[in-house]
Amino acid sequence: MKKKIILAWVLLLYVNGGCSKSVTPNPSSFSDSFIVIGHRGASAYAPEHTIISYQLAYELGADFIEIDLQMTKDGVLVAMHDNTVDRTTNGNGSVESHSVEELKRLDAGSWFNKNFPLYADSEYEFLTVPTLEEIFAYFGKEVNYYIETKSPDKYPDMEEKLIQLIRKNDLIEKVIIQSFSEKSLIQIHAAEPRIPLIQLLSYQSPAKITESDIIKWKEYAAGIGPNYQMIDKAYVKAARRAGLLVHPYTVNSKKDLDRLMKWGVTGVFTDFADSLSEEWKK
Ligand code: G3P
Ligand code: CA
């Protein structure tokens, strides 16, 4: 495995006057080096949210592996994008209606071979849904983790469990947390202000950024993660002027990457960690 370690996200705490007025540091003062985030691992090439997919993203050059979090009936954090197991396993029903043992019996890889024959691989058959604990145990400090709290209203103790697990594995400096839920991020910032947070934004029409948005986000977040199709140069410039990181999702073409990089984004989520990693490093 390629030994690439991206360290020192937390280099610049309390510098450049970046602290908010609260007693906790404003994470907008974190490093703004451009990062490639392996969206659900290397999900163009391998079944999303499996250890193989994460490992491939890392080997292909992603700086972070992206993990969407759900929780089982018995309170175990697991990596899965959807609320249900239907699309990415051979089971059905909601994640929260399965115990971790039941979830572990499902085949989380064969669906990919059927849907994406170009990248099908017998190795993908009968892969299992990983728990977050297993992912941390497998990769340790070798990778950086970009973790999303999904459906936090369904799982009221998700944030607490997540922070506990990050602390237990001594991974504070290897993690970014993202969420569409402002409430979830504010809760995490209050409990563990050292973790950089990204406010995800699901604009349904071309986005405008306002001064009040910026003031609000800077209270708890290091940056924002908008849909790349909804932003323009003025949006990115305004966010960057305010010191916010900008990590658009999900960027899968060179043309889009080039445009976004010219505008000054500080990273992208991509299903193709290999091609984009090569592009931005040129
Ligand atoms: O987390 C960024 C991006 O992944 C958000 O969209 O639906 O793929 O989680 P989604
Ligand atoms: Ca996500």
Short mmCIF file of C-alpha atoms and ligand atoms in Angstrom, two decimals:
data_model
loop_
_atom_site.label_atom_id
_atom_site.label_comp_id
_atom_site.label_asym_id
_atom_site.label_seq_id
_atom_site.Cartn_x
_atom_site.Cartn_y
_atom_site.Cartn_z
CA MET A 1 0.00 0.00 0.00
CA LYS A 2 1.29 3.38 -0.99
CA LYS A 3 2.57 5.12 2.13
CA LYS A 4 1.14 8.51 1.71
CA ILE A 5 0.38 10.34 4.85
CA ILE A 6 -1.27 13.71 4.88
CA LEU A 7 -0.56 15.15 8.27
CA ALA A 8 -0.89 18.39 10.12
CA TRP A 9 -4.40 19.54 9.32
CA VAL A 10 -4.38 21.09 12.70
CA LEU A 11 -1.37 23.33 12.17
CA LEU A 12 -2.67 26.78 12.54
CA LEU A 13 -5.03 26.89 15.46
CA TYR A 14 -5.45 30.35 16.84
CA VAL A 15 -3.40 32.06 14.13
CA ASN A 16 -4.24 34.89 11.74
CA GLY A 17 -6.88 36.19 14.08
CA GLY A 18 -9.03 33.28 12.95
CA CYS A 19 -10.54 32.63 16.38
CA SER A 20 -14.21 33.27 16.93
CA LYS A 21 -15.33 35.20 19.94
CA SER A 22 -16.32 32.00 21.72
CA VAL A 23 -13.84 30.17 23.91
CA THR A 24 -13.52 27.43 21.31
CA PRO A 25 -11.23 27.90 18.32
CA ASN A 26 -12.80 28.80 15.01
CA PRO A 27 -11.64 26.01 12.71
CA SER A 28 -11.52 28.32 9.70
CA SER A 29 -7.85 28.76 10.52
CA PHE A 30 -7.01 25.21 9.45
CA SER A 31 -4.74 24.44 6.49
CA ASP A 32 -6.32 25.10 3.08
CA SER A 33 -4.15 22.82 0.90
CA PHE A 34 -6.12 21.32 -1.99
CA ILE A 35 -7.45 17.86 -1.13
CA VAL A 36 -8.93 14.99 -3.13
CA ILE A 37 -11.68 13.20 -1.21
CA GLY A 38 -12.43 9.64 -2.32
CA HIS A 39 -16.23 9.75 -2.44
CA ARG A 40 -17.52 6.56 -0.78
CA GLY A 41 -13.98 5.26 -1.40
CA ALA A 42 -13.14 4.73 -5.06
CA SER A 43 -16.81 4.20 -5.82
CA ALA A 44 -16.45 4.37 -9.61
CA TYR A 45 -14.29 1.24 -9.49
CA ALA A 46 -15.41 -0.79 -6.46
CA PRO A 47 -18.53 -1.27 -4.34
CA GLU A 48 -19.03 1.92 -2.35
CA HIS A 49 -18.36 1.94 1.37
CA THR A 50 -16.43 -1.29 1.53
CA ILE A 51 -12.89 -1.66 2.87
CA ILE A 52 -11.73 -2.54 -0.67
CA SER A 53 -13.21 0.68 -2.02
CA TYR A 54 -11.53 2.79 0.66
CA GLN A 55 -8.20 1.05 0.18
CA LEU A 56 -8.37 1.58 -3.56
CA ALA A 57 -9.09 5.29 -3.10
CA TYR A 58 -6.06 5.57 -0.87
CA GLU A 59 -3.84 3.67 -3.27
CA LEU A 60 -5.04 5.80 -6.18
CA GLY A 61 -4.00 8.96 -4.41
CA ALA A 62 -7.00 10.28 -2.50
CA ASP A 63 -6.02 12.41 0.48
CA PHE A 64 -9.16 11.46 2.40
CA ILE A 65 -11.58 8.54 2.29
CA GLU A 66 -15.19 9.60 2.59
CA ILE A 67 -17.47 7.64 4.90
CA ASP A 68 -21.26 8.07 5.21
CA LEU A 69 -22.53 6.95 8.59
CA GLN A 70 -25.71 5.12 9.54
CA MET A 71 -26.52 3.28 12.77
CA THR A 72 -27.83 -0.23 13.38
CA LYS A 73 -30.71 -1.27 15.64
CA ASP A 74 -28.20 -2.11 18.35
CA GLY A 75 -26.41 1.24 18.09
CA VAL A 76 -23.35 0.37 16.00
CA LEU A 77 -22.02 2.98 13.55
CA VAL A 78 -21.71 1.52 10.06
CA ALA A 79 -20.65 2.84 6.67
CA MET A 80 -23.57 3.18 4.30
CA HIS A 81 -24.96 6.00 2.20
CA ASP A 82 -28.64 5.11 2.04
CA ASN A 83 -31.07 4.76 4.95
CA THR A 84 -31.93 1.33 3.60
CA VAL A 85 -29.79 -1.63 2.61
CA ASP A 86 -31.77 -2.21 -0.60
CA ARG A 87 -29.52 -0.59 -3.21
CA THR A 88 -26.09 -1.73 -2.02
CA THR A 89 -26.71 -5.17 -0.53
CA ASN A 90 -28.80 -8.27 -1.23
CA GLY A 91 -31.04 -7.43 1.74
CA ASN A 92 -33.90 -5.05 2.22
CA GLY A 93 -35.28 -2.70 4.83
CA SER A 94 -33.86 0.18 6.82
CA VAL A 95 -30.41 0.07 8.33
CA GLU A 96 -31.90 0.85 11.74
CA SER A 97 -34.11 -2.25 11.55
CA HIS A 98 -31.02 -4.49 11.33
CA SER A 99 -28.71 -5.50 14.15
CA VAL A 100 -25.04 -5.33 13.26
CA GLU A 101 -24.97 -9.13 13.15
CA GLU A 102 -27.84 -9.17 10.65
CA LEU A 103 -26.19 -6.46 8.57
CA LYS A 104 -22.93 -8.38 8.50
CA ARG A 105 -24.65 -11.35 6.85
CA LEU A 106 -25.52 -9.27 3.78
CA ASP A 107 -23.57 -9.27 0.52
CA ALA A 108 -22.45 -5.68 -0.06
CA GLY A 109 -20.49 -6.27 -3.26
CA SER A 110 -22.33 -8.36 -5.85
CA TRP A 111 -24.75 -5.52 -6.74
CA PHE A 112 -21.75 -3.59 -8.07
CA ASN A 113 -20.70 -6.40 -10.41
CA LYS A 114 -24.20 -6.56 -11.85
CA ASN A 115 -24.56 -2.78 -12.29
CA PHE A 116 -21.01 -1.98 -13.42
CA PRO A 117 -19.75 -4.93 -15.48
CA LEU A 118 -16.80 -2.89 -16.80
CA TYR A 119 -15.25 -2.89 -13.34
CA ALA A 120 -16.74 -6.15 -12.04
CA ASP A 121 -14.38 -8.33 -10.03
CA SER A 122 -15.04 -11.68 -8.37
CA GLU A 123 -13.23 -10.27 -5.33
CA TYR A 124 -16.21 -8.00 -4.78
CA GLU A 125 -18.71 -10.81 -4.23
CA PHE A 126 -19.87 -11.20 -0.64
CA LEU A 127 -18.07 -8.18 0.71
CA THR A 128 -19.55 -7.04 4.00
CA VAL A 129 -20.75 -3.70 5.34
CA PRO A 130 -17.94 -2.35 7.53
CA THR A 131 -18.51 -0.83 10.96
CA LEU A 132 -16.69 2.42 11.65
CA GLU A 133 -14.70 0.61 14.31
CA GLU A 134 -13.51 -1.93 11.74
CA ILE A 135 -12.52 0.83 9.33
CA PHE A 136 -10.47 2.59 12.01
CA ALA A 137 -8.89 -0.71 13.05
CA TYR A 138 -7.98 -1.54 9.45
CA PHE A 139 -6.49 1.80 8.39
CA GLY A 140 -5.47 3.37 11.69
CA LYS A 141 -3.54 6.57 11.07
CA GLU A 142 -2.54 5.57 7.55
CA VAL A 143 -5.41 7.48 5.97
CA ASN A 144 -7.44 10.61 6.61
CA TYR A 145 -11.17 10.24 7.21
CA TYR A 146 -13.89 12.55 5.93
CA ILE A 147 -16.96 11.36 7.81
CA GLU A 148 -20.58 12.36 7.23
CA THR A 149 -23.28 12.14 9.89
CA LYS A 150 -26.29 10.95 7.90
CA SER A 151 -29.87 11.22 9.19
CA PRO A 152 -28.74 12.56 12.58
CA ASP A 153 -32.35 13.18 13.66
CA LYS A 154 -32.97 9.45 13.45
CA TYR A 155 -29.89 8.68 15.49
CA PRO A 156 -29.74 11.12 18.42
CA ASP A 157 -26.54 9.66 19.89
CA MET A 158 -24.64 9.34 16.61
CA GLU A 159 -22.41 12.37 17.28
CA GLU A 160 -21.47 11.20 20.76
CA LYS A 161 -20.63 7.69 19.59
CA LEU A 162 -18.62 9.06 16.69
CA ILE A 163 -16.53 11.37 18.85
CA GLN A 164 -15.93 8.58 21.38
CA LEU A 165 -14.68 6.27 18.66
CA ILE A 166 -12.42 8.94 17.16
CA ARG A 167 -10.92 9.68 20.58
CA LYS A 168 -10.54 6.00 21.45
CA ASN A 169 -8.53 5.49 18.26
CA ASP A 170 -6.55 8.70 18.76
CA LEU A 171 -7.66 10.01 15.37
CA ILE A 172 -8.65 13.60 16.16
CA GLU A 173 -5.98 14.96 13.82
CA LYS A 174 -6.93 12.57 10.99
CA VAL A 175 -10.61 13.44 10.71
CA ILE A 176 -12.91 15.97 9.10
CA ILE A 177 -16.63 15.70 9.82
CA GLN A 178 -19.30 16.86 7.36
CA SER A 179 -23.06 17.02 7.54
CA PHE A 180 -26.08 18.56 5.86
CA SER A 181 -27.38 18.97 9.43
CA GLU A 182 -26.32 22.23 11.04
CA LYS A 183 -27.57 20.88 14.37
CA SER A 184 -25.32 17.84 14.13
CA LEU A 185 -22.24 19.96 13.36
CA ILE A 186 -22.94 22.45 16.16
CA GLN A 187 -23.27 19.56 18.58
CA ILE A 188 -19.95 18.11 17.45
CA HIS A 189 -18.22 21.49 17.61
CA ALA A 190 -19.41 21.97 21.19
CA ALA A 191 -18.22 18.50 22.23
CA GLU A 192 -14.93 18.38 20.31
CA PRO A 193 -13.88 21.73 18.80
CA ARG A 194 -10.56 20.36 17.50
CA ILE A 195 -12.26 18.51 14.65
CA PRO A 196 -12.66 20.60 11.45
CA LEU A 197 -16.27 20.59 10.26
CA ILE A 198 -17.75 21.08 6.80
CA GLN A 199 -21.30 22.31 6.35
CA LEU A 200 -22.79 20.44 3.38
CA LEU A 201 -25.25 22.43 1.29
CA SER A 202 -27.92 20.98 -0.98
CA TYR A 203 -28.87 23.95 -3.14
CA GLN A 204 -31.67 23.20 -5.58
CA SER A 205 -30.95 26.28 -7.70
CA PRO A 206 -27.89 28.46 -8.38
CA ALA A 207 -26.44 29.37 -4.99
CA LYS A 208 -25.96 32.81 -3.54
CA ILE A 209 -23.77 33.35 -0.52
CA THR A 210 -24.75 35.99 2.03
CA GLU A 211 -22.89 37.72 4.82
CA SER A 212 -25.24 36.17 7.38
CA ASP A 213 -24.54 32.67 5.98
CA ILE A 214 -20.83 33.29 6.38
CA ILE A 215 -21.13 34.61 9.93
CA LYS A 216 -23.25 31.61 10.92
CA TRP A 217 -21.01 28.96 9.31
CA LYS A 218 -17.87 30.47 10.79
CA GLU A 219 -19.22 29.97 14.29
CA TYR A 220 -18.71 26.22 14.00
CA ALA A 221 -17.40 25.18 10.57
CA ALA A 222 -14.05 25.27 8.81
CA GLY A 223 -15.76 25.29 5.45
CA ILE A 224 -18.62 24.32 3.19
CA GLY A 225 -19.44 21.47 0.81
CA PRO A 226 -21.84 22.65 -1.91
CA ASN A 227 -23.10 20.79 -4.94
CA TYR A 228 -20.58 21.86 -7.60
CA GLN A 229 -23.32 22.37 -10.18
CA MET A 230 -24.94 25.12 -8.14
CA ILE A 231 -21.95 27.42 -7.51
CA ASP A 232 -20.08 29.99 -9.54
CA LYS A 233 -16.85 31.96 -9.35
CA ALA A 234 -18.35 34.74 -7.21
CA TYR A 235 -19.64 32.20 -4.71
CA VAL A 236 -16.26 30.52 -4.33
CA LYS A 237 -14.41 33.85 -4.11
CA ALA A 238 -16.74 35.12 -1.38
CA ALA A 239 -16.38 31.95 0.65
CA ARG A 240 -12.60 31.92 0.30
CA ARG A 241 -12.32 35.63 1.17
CA ALA A 242 -14.16 34.78 4.37
CA GLY A 243 -11.59 32.07 5.09
CA LEU A 244 -13.93 29.13 4.51
CA LEU A 245 -12.70 25.94 2.87
CA VAL A 246 -14.76 25.01 -0.19
CA HIS A 247 -15.12 21.29 -1.00
CA PRO A 248 -17.72 20.79 -3.76
CA TYR A 249 -19.30 17.39 -4.43
CA THR A 250 -19.16 15.24 -6.58
CA VAL A 251 -16.69 16.21 -9.29
CA ASN A 252 -16.03 13.49 -11.84
CA SER A 253 -14.71 15.27 -14.94
CA LYS A 254 -11.53 17.14 -15.81
CA LYS A 255 -13.52 20.00 -17.32
CA ASP A 256 -15.41 20.58 -14.08
CA LEU A 257 -12.27 20.16 -12.01
CA ASP A 258 -10.34 22.72 -14.08
CA ARG A 259 -13.10 25.30 -13.75
CA LEU A 260 -13.48 24.79 -10.00
CA MET A 261 -9.75 24.95 -9.41
CA LYS A 262 -9.53 28.24 -11.32
CA TRP A 263 -12.22 29.59 -9.03
CA GLY A 264 -10.13 28.58 -6.02
CA VAL A 265 -11.90 25.62 -4.40
CA THR A 266 -9.77 23.89 -1.77
CA GLY A 267 -10.73 20.29 -2.53
CA VAL A 268 -13.27 18.07 -4.27
CA PHE A 269 -15.20 14.90 -3.62
CA THR A 270 -14.76 12.48 -6.50
CA ASP A 271 -15.63 8.90 -7.41
CA PHE A 272 -12.43 8.78 -9.54
CA ALA A 273 -9.60 9.38 -7.11
CA ASP A 274 -6.98 8.36 -9.66
CA SER A 275 -7.65 10.76 -12.50
CA LEU A 276 -8.38 13.77 -10.30
CA SER A 277 -5.42 13.12 -8.03
CA GLU A 278 -3.17 13.15 -11.06
CA GLU A 279 -4.79 16.29 -12.45
CA TRP A 280 -4.41 18.56 -9.49
CA LYS A 281 -0.86 17.43 -8.73
CA LYS A 282 0.35 18.52 -12.21
O1 G3P B 1 -20.61 14.29 1.38
C1 G3P B 1 -20.53 14.97 0.18
C2 G3P B 1 -21.44 14.27 -0.70
O2 G3P B 1 -21.14 12.92 -0.50
C3 G3P B 1 -22.86 14.52 -0.31
O3 G3P B 1 -23.67 13.77 -1.04
O4 G3P B 1 -25.41 12.10 -1.04
O5 G3P B 1 -23.13 11.46 -1.76
O6 G3P B 1 -23.59 11.87 0.63
P1 G3P B 1 -23.95 12.22 -0.79
CA CA B 2 -21.46 11.78 1.67
#
